[in-house]
Short mmCIF file of C-alpha atoms in Angstrom, two decimals:
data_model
loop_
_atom_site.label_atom_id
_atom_site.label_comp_id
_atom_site.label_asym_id
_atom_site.label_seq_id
_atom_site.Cartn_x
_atom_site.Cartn_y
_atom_site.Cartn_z
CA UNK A 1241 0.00 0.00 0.00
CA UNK A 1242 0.90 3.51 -0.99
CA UNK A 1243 0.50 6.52 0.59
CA UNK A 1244 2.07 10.11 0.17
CA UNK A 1245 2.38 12.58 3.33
CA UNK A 1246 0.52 15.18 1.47
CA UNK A 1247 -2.67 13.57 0.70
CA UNK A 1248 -2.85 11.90 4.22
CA UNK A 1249 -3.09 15.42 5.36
CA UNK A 1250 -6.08 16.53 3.28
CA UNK A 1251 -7.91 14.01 5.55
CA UNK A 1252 -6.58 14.75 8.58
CA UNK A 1253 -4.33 17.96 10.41
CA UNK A 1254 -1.04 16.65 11.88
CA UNK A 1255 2.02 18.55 11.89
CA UNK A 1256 5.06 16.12 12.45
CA UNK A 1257 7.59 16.15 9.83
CA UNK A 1258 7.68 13.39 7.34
CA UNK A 1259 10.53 11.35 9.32
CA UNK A 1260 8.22 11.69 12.90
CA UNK A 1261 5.09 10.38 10.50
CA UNK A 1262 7.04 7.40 9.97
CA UNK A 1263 7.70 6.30 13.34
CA UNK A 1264 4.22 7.44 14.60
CA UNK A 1265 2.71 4.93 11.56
CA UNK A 1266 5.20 2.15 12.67
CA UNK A 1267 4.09 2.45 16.50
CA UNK A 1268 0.60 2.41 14.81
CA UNK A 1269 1.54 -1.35 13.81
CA UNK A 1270 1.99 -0.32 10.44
CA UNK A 1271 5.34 -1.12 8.79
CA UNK A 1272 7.08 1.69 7.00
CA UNK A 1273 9.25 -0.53 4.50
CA UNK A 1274 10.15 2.70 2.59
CA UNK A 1275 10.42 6.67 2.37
CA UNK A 1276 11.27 8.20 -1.01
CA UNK A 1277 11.26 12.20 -1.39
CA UNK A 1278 9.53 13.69 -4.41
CA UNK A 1279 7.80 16.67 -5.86
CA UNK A 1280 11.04 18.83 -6.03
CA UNK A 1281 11.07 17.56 -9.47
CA UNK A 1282 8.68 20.30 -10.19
CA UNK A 1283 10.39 23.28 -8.65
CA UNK A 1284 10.74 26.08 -11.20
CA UNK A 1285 7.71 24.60 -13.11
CA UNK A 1286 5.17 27.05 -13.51
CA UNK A 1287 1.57 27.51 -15.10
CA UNK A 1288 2.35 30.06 -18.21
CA UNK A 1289 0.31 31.70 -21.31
CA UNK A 1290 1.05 31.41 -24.95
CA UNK A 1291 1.39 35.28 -26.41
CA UNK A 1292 2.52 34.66 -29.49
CA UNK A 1293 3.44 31.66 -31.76
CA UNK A 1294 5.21 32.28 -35.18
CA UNK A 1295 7.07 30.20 -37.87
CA UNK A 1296 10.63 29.43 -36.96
CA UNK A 1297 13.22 31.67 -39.55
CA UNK A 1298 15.51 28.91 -40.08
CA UNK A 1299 13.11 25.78 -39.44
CA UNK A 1300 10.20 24.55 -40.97
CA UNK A 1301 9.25 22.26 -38.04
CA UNK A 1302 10.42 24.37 -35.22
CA UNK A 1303 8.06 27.93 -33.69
CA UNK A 1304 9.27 30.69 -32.08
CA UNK A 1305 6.91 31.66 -29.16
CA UNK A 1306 6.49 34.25 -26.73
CA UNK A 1307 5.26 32.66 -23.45
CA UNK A 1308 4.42 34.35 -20.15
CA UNK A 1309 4.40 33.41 -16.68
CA UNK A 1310 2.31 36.55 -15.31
CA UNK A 1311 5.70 38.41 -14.91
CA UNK A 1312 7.72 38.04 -17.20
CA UNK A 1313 7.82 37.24 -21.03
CA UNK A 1314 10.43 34.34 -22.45
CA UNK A 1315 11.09 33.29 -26.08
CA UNK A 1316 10.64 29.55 -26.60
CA UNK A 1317 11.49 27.16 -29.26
CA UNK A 1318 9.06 24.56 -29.65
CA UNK A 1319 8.52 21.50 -31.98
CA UNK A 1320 4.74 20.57 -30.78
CA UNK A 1321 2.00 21.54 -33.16
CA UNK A 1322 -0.72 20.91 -30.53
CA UNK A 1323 -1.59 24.13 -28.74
CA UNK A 1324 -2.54 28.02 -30.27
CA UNK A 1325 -2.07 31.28 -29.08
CA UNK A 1326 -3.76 31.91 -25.44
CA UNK A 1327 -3.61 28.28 -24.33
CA UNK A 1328 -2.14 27.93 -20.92
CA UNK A 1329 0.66 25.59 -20.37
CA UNK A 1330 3.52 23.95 -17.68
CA UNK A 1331 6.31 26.06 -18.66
CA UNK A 1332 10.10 25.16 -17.31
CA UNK A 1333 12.27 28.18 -16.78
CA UNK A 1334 15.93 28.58 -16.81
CA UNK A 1335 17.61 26.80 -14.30
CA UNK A 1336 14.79 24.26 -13.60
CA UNK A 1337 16.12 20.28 -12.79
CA UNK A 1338 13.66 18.25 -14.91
CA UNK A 1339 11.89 14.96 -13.72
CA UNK A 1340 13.92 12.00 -14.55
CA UNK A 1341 12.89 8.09 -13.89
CA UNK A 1342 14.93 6.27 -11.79
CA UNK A 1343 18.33 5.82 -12.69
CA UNK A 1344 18.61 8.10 -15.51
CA UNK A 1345 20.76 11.12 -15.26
CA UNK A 1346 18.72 14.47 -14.28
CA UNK A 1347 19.68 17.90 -16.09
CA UNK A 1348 19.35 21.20 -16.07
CA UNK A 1349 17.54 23.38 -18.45
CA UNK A 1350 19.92 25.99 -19.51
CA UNK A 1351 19.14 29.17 -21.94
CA UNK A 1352 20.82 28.37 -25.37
CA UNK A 1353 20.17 29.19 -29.30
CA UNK A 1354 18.63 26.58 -31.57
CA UNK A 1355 18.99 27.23 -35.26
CA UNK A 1356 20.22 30.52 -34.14
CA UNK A 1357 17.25 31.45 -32.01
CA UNK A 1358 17.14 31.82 -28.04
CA UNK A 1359 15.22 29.75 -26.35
CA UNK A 1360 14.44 30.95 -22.62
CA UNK A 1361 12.99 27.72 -20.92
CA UNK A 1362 10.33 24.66 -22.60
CA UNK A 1363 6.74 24.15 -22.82
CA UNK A 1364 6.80 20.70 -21.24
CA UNK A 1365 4.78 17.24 -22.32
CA UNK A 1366 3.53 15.19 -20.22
CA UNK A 1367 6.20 12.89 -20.92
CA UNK A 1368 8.48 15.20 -20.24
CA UNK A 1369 6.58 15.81 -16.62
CA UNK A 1370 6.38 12.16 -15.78
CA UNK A 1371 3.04 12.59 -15.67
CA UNK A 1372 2.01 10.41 -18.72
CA UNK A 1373 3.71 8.65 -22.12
CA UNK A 1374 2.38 11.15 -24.38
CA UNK A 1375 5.52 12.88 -25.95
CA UNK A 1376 3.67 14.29 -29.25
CA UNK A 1377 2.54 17.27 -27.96
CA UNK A 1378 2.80 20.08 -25.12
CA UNK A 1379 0.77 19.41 -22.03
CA UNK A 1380 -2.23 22.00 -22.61
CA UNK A 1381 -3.85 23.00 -19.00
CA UNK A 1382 -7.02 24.03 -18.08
CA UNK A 1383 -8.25 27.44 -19.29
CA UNK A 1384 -8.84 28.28 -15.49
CA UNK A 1385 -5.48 27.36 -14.41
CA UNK A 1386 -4.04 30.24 -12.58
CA UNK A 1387 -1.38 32.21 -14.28
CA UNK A 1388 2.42 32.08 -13.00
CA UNK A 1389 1.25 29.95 -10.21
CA UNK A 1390 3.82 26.41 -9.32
CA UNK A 1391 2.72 23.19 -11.08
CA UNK A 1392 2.77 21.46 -8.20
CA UNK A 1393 0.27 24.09 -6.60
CA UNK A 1394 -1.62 23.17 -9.89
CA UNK A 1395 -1.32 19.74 -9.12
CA UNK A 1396 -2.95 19.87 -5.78
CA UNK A 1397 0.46 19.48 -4.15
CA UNK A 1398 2.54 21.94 -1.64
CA UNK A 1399 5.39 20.41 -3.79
CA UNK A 1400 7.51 18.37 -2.46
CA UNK A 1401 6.16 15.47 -0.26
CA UNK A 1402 7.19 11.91 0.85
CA UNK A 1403 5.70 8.64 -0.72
CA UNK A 1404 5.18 5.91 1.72
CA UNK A 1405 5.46 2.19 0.83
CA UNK A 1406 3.17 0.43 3.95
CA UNK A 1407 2.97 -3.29 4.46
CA UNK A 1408 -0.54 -3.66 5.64
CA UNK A 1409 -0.79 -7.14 7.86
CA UNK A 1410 -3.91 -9.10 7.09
CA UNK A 1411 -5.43 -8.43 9.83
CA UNK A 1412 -5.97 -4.53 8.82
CA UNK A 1413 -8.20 -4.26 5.84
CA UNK A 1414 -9.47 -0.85 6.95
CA UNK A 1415 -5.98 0.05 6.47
CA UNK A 1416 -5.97 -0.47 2.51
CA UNK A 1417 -7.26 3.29 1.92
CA UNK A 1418 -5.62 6.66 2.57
CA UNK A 1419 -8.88 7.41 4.81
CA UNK A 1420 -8.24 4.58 6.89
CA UNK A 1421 -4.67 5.46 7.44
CA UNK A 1422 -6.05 8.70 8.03
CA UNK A 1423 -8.58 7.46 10.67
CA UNK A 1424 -5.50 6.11 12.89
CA UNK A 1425 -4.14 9.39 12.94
CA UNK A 1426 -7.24 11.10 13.81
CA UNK A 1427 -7.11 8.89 16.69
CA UNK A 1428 -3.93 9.67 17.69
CA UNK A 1429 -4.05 13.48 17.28
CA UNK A 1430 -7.68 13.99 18.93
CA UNK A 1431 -8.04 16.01 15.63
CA UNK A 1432 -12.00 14.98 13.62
CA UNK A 1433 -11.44 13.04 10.51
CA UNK A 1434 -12.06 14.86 7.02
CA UNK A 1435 -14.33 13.26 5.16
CA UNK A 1436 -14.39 14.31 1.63
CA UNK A 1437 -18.03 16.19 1.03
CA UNK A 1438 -20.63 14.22 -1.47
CA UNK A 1439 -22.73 16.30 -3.71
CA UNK A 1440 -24.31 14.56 -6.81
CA UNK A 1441 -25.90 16.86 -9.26
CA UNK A 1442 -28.77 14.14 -10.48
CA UNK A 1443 -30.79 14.00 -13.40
CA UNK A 1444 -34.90 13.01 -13.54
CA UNK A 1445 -33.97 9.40 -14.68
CA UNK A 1446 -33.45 6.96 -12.11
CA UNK A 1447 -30.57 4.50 -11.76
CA UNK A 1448 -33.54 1.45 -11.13
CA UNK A 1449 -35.31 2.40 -14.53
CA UNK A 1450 -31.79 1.98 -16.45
CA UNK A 1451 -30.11 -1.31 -14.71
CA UNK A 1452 -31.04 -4.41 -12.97
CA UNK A 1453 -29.31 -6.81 -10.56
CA UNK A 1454 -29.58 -10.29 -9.62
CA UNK A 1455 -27.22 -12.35 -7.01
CA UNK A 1456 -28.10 -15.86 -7.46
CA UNK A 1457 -25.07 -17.02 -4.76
CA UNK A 1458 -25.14 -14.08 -2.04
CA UNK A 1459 -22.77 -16.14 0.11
CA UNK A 1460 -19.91 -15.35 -2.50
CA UNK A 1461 -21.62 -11.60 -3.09
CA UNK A 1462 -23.65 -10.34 -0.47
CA UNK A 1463 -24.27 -7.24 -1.64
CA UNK A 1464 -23.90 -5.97 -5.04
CA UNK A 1465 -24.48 -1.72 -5.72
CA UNK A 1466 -24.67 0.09 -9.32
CA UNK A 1467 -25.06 3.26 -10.36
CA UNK A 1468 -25.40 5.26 -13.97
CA UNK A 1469 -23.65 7.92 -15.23
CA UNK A 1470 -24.77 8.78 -18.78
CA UNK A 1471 -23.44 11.53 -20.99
CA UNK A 1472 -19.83 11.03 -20.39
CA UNK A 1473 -16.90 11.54 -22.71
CA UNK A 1474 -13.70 9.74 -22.40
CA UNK A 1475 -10.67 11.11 -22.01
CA UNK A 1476 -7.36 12.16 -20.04
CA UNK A 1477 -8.17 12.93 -16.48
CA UNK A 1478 -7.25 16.19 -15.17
CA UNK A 1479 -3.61 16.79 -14.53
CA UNK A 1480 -4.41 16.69 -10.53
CA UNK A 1481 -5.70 13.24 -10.65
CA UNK A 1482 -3.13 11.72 -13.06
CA UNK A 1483 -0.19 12.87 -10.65
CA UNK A 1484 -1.79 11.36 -7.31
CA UNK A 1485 -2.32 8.08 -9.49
CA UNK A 1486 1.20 8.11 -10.39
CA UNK A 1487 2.88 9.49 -6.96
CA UNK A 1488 1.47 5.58 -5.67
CA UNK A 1489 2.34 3.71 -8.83
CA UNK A 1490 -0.81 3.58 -10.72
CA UNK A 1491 -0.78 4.69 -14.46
CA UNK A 1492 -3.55 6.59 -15.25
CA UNK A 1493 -6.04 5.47 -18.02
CA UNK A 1494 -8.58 7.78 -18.53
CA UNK A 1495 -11.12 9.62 -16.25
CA UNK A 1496 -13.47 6.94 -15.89
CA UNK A 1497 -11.18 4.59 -14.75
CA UNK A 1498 -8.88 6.92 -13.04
CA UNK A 1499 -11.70 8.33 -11.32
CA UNK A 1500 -12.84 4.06 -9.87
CA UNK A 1501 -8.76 3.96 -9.26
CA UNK A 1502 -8.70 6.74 -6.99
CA UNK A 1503 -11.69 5.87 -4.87
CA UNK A 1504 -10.43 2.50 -4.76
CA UNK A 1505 -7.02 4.15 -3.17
CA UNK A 1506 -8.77 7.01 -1.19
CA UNK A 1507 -10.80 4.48 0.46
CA UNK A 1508 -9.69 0.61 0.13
CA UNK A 1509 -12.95 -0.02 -1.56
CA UNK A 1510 -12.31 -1.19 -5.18
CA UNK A 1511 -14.74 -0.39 -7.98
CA UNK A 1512 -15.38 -1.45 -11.32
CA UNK A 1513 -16.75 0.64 -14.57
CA UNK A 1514 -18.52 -0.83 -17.60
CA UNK A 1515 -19.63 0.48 -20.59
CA UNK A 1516 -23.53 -0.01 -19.83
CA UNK A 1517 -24.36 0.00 -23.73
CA UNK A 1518 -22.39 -3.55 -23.82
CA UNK A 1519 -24.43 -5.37 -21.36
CA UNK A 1520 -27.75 -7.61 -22.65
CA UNK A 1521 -31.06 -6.86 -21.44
CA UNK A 1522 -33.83 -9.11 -20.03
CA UNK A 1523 -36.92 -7.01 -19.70
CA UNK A 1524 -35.58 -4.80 -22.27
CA UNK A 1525 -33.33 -3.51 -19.46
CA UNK A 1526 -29.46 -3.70 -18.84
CA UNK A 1527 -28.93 -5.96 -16.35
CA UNK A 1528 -26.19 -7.28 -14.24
CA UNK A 1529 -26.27 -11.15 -13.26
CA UNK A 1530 -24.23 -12.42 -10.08
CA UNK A 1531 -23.26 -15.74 -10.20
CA UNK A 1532 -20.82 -18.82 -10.41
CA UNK A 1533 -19.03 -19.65 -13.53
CA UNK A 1534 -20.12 -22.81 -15.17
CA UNK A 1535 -17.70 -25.77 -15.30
CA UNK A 1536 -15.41 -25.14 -18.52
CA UNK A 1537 -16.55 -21.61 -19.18
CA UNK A 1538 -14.05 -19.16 -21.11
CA UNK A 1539 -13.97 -15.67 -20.44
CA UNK A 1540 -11.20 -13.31 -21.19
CA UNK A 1541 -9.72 -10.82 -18.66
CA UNK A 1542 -8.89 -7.08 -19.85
CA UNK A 1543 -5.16 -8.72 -19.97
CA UNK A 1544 -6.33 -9.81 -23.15
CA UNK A 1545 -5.70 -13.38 -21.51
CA UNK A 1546 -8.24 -16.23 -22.00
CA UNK A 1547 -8.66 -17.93 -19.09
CA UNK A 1548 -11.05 -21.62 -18.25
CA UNK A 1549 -13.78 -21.30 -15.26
CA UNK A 1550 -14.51 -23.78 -12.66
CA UNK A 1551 -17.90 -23.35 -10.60
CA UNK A 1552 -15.81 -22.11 -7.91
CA UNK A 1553 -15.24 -18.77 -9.26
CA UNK A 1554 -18.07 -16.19 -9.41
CA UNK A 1555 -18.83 -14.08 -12.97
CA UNK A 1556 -19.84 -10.70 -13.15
CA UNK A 1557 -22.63 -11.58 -16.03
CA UNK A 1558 -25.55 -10.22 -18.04
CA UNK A 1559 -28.20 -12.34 -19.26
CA UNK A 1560 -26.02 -13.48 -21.83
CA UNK A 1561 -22.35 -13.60 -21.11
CA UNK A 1562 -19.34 -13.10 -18.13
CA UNK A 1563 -18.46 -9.56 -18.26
CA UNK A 1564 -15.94 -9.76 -15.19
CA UNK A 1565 -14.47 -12.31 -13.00
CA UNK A 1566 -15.53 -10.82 -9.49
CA UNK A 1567 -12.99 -9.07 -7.49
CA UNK A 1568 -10.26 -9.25 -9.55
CA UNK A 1569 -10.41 -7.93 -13.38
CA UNK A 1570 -13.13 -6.44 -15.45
CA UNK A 1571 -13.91 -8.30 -19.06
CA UNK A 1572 -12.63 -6.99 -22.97
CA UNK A 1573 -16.29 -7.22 -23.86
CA UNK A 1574 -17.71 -4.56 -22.07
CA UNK A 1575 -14.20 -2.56 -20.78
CA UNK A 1576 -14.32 1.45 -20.89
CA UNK A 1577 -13.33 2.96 -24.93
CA UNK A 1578 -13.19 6.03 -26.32
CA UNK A 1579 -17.18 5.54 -27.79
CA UNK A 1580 -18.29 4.92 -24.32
CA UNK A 1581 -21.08 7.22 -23.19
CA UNK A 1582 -22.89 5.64 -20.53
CA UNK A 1583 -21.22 4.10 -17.58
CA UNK A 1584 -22.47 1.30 -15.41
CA UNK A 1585 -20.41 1.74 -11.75
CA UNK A 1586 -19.80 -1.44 -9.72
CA UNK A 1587 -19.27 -1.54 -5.83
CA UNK A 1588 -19.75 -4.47 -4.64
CA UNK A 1589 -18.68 -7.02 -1.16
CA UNK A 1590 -17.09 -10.65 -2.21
CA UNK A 1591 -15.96 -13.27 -0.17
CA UNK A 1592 -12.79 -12.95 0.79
CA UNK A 1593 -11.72 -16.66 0.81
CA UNK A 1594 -13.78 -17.57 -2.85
CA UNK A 1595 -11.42 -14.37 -4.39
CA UNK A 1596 -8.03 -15.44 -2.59
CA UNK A 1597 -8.81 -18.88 -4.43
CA UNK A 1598 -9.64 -17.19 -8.13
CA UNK A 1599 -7.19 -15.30 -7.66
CA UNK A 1600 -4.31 -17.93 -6.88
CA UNK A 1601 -5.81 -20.46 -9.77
CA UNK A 1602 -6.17 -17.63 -12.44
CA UNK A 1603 -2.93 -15.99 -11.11
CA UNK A 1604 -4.06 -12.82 -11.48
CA UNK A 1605 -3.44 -10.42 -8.50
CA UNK A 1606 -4.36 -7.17 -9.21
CA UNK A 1607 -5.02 -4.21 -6.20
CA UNK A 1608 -8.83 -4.86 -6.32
CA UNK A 1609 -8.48 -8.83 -5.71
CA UNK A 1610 -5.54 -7.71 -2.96
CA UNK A 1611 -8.15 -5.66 -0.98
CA UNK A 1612 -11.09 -7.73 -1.46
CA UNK A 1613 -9.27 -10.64 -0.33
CA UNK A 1614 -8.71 -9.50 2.84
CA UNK A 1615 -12.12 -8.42 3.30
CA UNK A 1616 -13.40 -5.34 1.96
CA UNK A 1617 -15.69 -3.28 4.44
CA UNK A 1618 -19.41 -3.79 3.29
CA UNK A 1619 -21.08 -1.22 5.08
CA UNK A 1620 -19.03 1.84 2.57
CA UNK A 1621 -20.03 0.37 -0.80
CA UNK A 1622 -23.11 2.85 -1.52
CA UNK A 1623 -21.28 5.97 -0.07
CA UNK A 1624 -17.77 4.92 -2.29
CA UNK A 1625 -20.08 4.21 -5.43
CA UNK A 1626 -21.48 8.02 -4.60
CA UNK A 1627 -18.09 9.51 -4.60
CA UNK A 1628 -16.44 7.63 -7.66
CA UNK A 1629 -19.62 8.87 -9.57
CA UNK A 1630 -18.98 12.57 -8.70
CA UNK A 1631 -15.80 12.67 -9.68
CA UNK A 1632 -16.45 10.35 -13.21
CA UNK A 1633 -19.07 13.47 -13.52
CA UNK A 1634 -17.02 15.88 -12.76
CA UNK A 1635 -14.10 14.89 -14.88
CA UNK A 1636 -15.63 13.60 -17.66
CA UNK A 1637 -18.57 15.95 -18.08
CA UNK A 1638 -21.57 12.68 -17.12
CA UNK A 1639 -24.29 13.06 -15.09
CA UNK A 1640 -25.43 11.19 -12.38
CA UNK A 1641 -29.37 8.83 -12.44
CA UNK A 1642 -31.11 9.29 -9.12
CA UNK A 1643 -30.32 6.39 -6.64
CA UNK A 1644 -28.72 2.99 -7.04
CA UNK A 1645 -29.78 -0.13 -7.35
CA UNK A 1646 -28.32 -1.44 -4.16
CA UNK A 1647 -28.76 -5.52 -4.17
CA UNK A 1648 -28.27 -6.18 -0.62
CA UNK A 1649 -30.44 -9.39 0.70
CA UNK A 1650 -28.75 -9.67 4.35
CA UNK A 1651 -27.85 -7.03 6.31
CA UNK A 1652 -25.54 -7.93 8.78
CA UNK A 1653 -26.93 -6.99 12.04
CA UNK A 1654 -23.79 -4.36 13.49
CA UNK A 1655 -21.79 -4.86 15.93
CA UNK A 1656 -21.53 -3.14 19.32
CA UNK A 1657 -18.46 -2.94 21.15
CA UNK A 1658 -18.27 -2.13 25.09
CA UNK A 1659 -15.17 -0.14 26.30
CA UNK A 1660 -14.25 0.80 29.35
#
């Protein structure tokens, strides 16, 4: 499990250092099995404006720009065809140490002429960020983003900060989510517990007129949740969302599925999206169909890998075919594309010991199968399906149907605890 000192402290207020965090966590009973510094790779990195952008004299493939970072204006020389005069951008200024990967050599941007031209700093990619592997074209921001303000302020980060690598015993599920972690600290401090605030902007159709569930085995899934978000269009997530993915080792996707990923994270409650459109109907209506593979049955995993079913592993379904294997990997036949436009959400509680066996005889371990294998907490499902669909409505322009259609045929009565 990954964690960075930053966002633990949008959940909770603490002030000891990064080092102190460490041994507070281990005292905690959670192992700290590493501490790597990062952010300063973004230092000198700011949010700048596009003033001008004209031809290159001496090359037909190069532009000479005037970019400003609310200050001051720089000359640029820039290769990328992908942004126009006005568009905001992450713009490196002299002396900045770009992001390197691990192992490779870091440099310095230095002022210098290219095809006798100054160039004052770069317009960066994302590749050239580490942010994503798209090295085509400049990373455009946000019209909104503020001028001459830090990337990493951009980001969502104070800039530098401290990634955590956690081993997580088994005994500690609630421990698989950065609110979780958060929860101990709370504890510790005496200071309340964050909780990030909900607010769905519905529309007039409901989520039980557009889907329907059935568990046929609710020993192996005792309580299934889905929700619609229709109108969406795919596409990068917001620069905010595809660093926190990456600061814990997750490469983003796109903001459907970055959006499930960082819920999953934020919360140790995975989630799963499919592209509602993809699933059969009975009653003329897309439904979703809980229930144990039959003996020989193919389905193939988003790994592209084909794998052969016993009755001891529990499908995902519609009416007509396996659309995921449950708990661990979503199915090629109805995975997120770029014609999606209406998005069935899955939250959902599996047994732990029927996933830690699928799991070990499919051999795929992914983080969803990790956390549901060690028993996932079924009391947060409807309130983590609530905020995964804000923020795949948010990001990707969707809007919520009323409700959910929570499947949920035995409550567990809950538990009361006497202290003295």
């Amino acid at each position: 499990m990954k964690v960075t000192y930053n966002w633990l402290r949008e959940y909770v207020d603490f002030d000891w250092p990064p080092e102190e965090l460490a041994e507070r966590l281990t005292m905690l009973g959670v192992e700290v099995e590493s501490a790597e510094e990062m952010g300063g790779a973004f230092e000198g990195i700011v949010v700048g404006q596009v003033i001008t952008r004209d031809k290159h004299p001496n090359a037909d493939k190069l532009t000479l720009c005037k970019v400003t970072d609310g200050k001051n204006e720089l000359q640029i020389i820039c290769g990328a065809t992908n942004f126009q005069v006005g568009d905001k951008v992450a713009l490196a200024q002299v002396g900045t140490s770009m992001p390197v990967e691990d192992g490779e050599k870091s440099f310095v941007l230095k002022e210098g002429k290219i095809r006798g031209e100054l160039s004052q700093g770069m317009m960066c990619s994302g590749s050239e960020l580490r942010l994503s592997d798209d090295h085509e074209g400049i990373l455009v921001l946000p019209a909104d983003a503020q001028l001459g303000q830090s990337f990493a302020e951009h980001l969502g980060s104070a800039g530098k900060d401290v990634v955590y690598d956690l081993e997580i015993t088994p005994n500690r599920p609630d421990l698989n989510g950065v609110i979780g972690l958060a929860r101990e600290i709370a504890a510790l401090t005496g200071n309340p517990l964050k909780h990030p605030e909900i607010s769905l902007n519905v529309s007039d159709e409901k989520a039980e007129d557009l889907v329907a569930v059935q568990i046929t085995d609710p020993d192996l899934c005792p309580r299934y949740n889905a929700r619609v978000i229709r109108g969406v269009k795919i596409g990068p997530s917001p620069d905010w969302l595809r660093a926190q993915l990456e600061s814990v080792g997750i490469r983003p996707i796109s903001n459907v599925v970055d959006a499930t990923n960082f819920v999953m994270m934020e919360t140790g409650q995975p989630l799963h999206a499919f592209d509602l459109h993809l699933l059969a109907k009975a009653d003329d209506k897309p439904t979703v169909v809980v229930r144990r593979a039959t003996a020989g049955e193919k389905f193939t995993t988003l790994d592209e890998a084909e794998h052969e079913l016993t009755t001891d592993n529990l499908l995902i379904a519609d009416p007509e075919k396996g659309i995921a294997l449950a708990g661990v990997m979503g199915g090629m036949n109805t995975e997120i594309n770029d014609t999606t436009r209406d998005v069935l959400l899955e939250a959902a509680y599996f047994n732990p010991q029927n996933i830690r066996a699928t799991s070990k005889a499919t051999k795929l371990h992914t983080d969803a199968s990790y956390r549901f294998e060690r028993g996932a907490d079924i009391g947060i499902t409807n309130w983590a399906s609530q905020r995964a669909a804000q923020l795949i409505a948010e990001t990707s322009g969707g809007t919520v149907a009323e409700g959910a259609v929570d499947a949920f045929p035995q409550q567990p009565e809950p538990f009361e605890i006497t202290l003295r």
